[in-house]
Amino acid sequence: MKKVKFDELIVFENDNYVAINKPYGISTLEDRDQTKQSILKIAKENYSDIQVCHRLDKETSGLLLLAKNSEAYRNAAMQFENRETVKIYHAFVEGTQKLDNKLVDLPIMAMKDGNVKIDKEGKESATIFNTLEVFHKHSLIACLPITGRMHQIRIHLASIKRPIVADKLYGGNDVFLSGLKRHFNLKKDTEEQPLIKRVALHAQSLTIKDVNGTSLELIAPYPKDMAVLKRQLEMN
């Protein structure tokens, strides 16, 4: 993966916070392998006292908030802890049944292999889902996590038979243009590539209060791969 330039990721900045559009494939926190990039490591090259206010999975793109000072970090941490923030994720999923404020309230247990499963002995986990757009065989879903467990959105969608596109860990399949477009012809001696090569999940927005109480509504536009997938699903 090529070197990420932090300043090119910024979608909002003031005296207290920097909000970025995190690319997929890069960890939020520093990796055990010190040769690999992480958002925190790159951010510290630009801001000496910066701290990450929350995390996004490595495969997830989107809105990530960082605090530029300790007061700002405490302010954000309290809001996340008290569930006073609003985080909206967008996911492209299999299936076309519309979801209208669908609440999935299923406990999640972390496994030793780094994955999770639904288990009554797990931690309380809740997510609300709403359908934004319906395509021929897929849908675009807005996901509002009430809690913040690892892989929560992914496994909750899988539990209602709406796995996220390309999320093979939880039952999602790749999407190919040949599966969407009639009379699709692939060039001879070429192997068709999926429209998106990672879990089709994006942290679209975050609403949080600044240190002075001002509400910040932060938005991260779709990266290129999500935008391409959406366009192809709409066209076919």
PDB file of C-alpha atoms in Angstrom, residues 4 6 9 20-23 26-30 37-45 50 52 64 66:
ATOM      1  CA  VAL A   4      -0.869   7.789   2.892  1.00  0.00           C
ATOM      2  CA  PHE A   6      -2.595  12.662   6.220  1.00  0.00           C
ATOM      3  CA  LEU A   9      -7.556  12.730   4.184  1.00  0.00           C
ATOM      4  CA  ILE A  20     -10.537  12.413   8.237  1.00  0.00           C
ATOM      5  CA  ASN A  21     -11.917  10.082   5.596  1.00  0.00           C
ATOM      6  CA  LYS A  22      -9.967   6.944   6.516  1.00  0.00           C
ATOM      7  CA  PRO A  23      -9.003   4.723   3.580  1.00  0.00           C
ATOM      8  CA  ILE A  26      -5.069   0.782   7.064  1.00  0.00           C
ATOM      9  CA  SER A  27      -5.353   0.290  10.838  1.00  0.00           C
ATOM     10  CA  THR A  28      -6.603   3.037  13.126  1.00  0.00           C
ATOM     11  CA  LEU A  29      -4.063   2.359  15.869  1.00  0.00           C
ATOM     12  CA  GLU A  30      -0.424   1.420  15.556  1.00  0.00           C
ATOM     13  CA  GLN A  37       1.186   2.355   8.390  1.00  0.00           C
ATOM     14  CA  SER A  38      -1.517   3.346  10.846  1.00  0.00           C
ATOM     15  CA  ILE A  39      -3.674   6.441  11.084  1.00  0.00           C
ATOM     16  CA  LEU A  40      -2.300   7.327  14.514  1.00  0.00           C
ATOM     17  CA  LYS A  41       1.294   6.917  13.382  1.00  0.00           C
ATOM     18  CA  ILE A  42       0.767   9.132  10.336  1.00  0.00           C
ATOM     19  CA  ALA A  43      -1.197  11.704  12.341  1.00  0.00           C
ATOM     20  CA  LYS A  44       1.623  12.044  14.873  1.00  0.00           C
ATOM     21  CA  GLU A  45       3.926  13.127  12.068  1.00  0.00           C
ATOM     22  CA  ILE A  50      -3.041  13.989  18.601  1.00  0.00           C
ATOM     23  CA  VAL A  52      -7.750   8.902  18.157  1.00  0.00           C
ATOM     24  CA  LEU A  64     -12.680   9.049  11.864  1.00  0.00           C
ATOM     25  CA  LEU A  66      -9.000  12.677  16.214  1.00  0.00           C
TER      26      LEU A  66
END
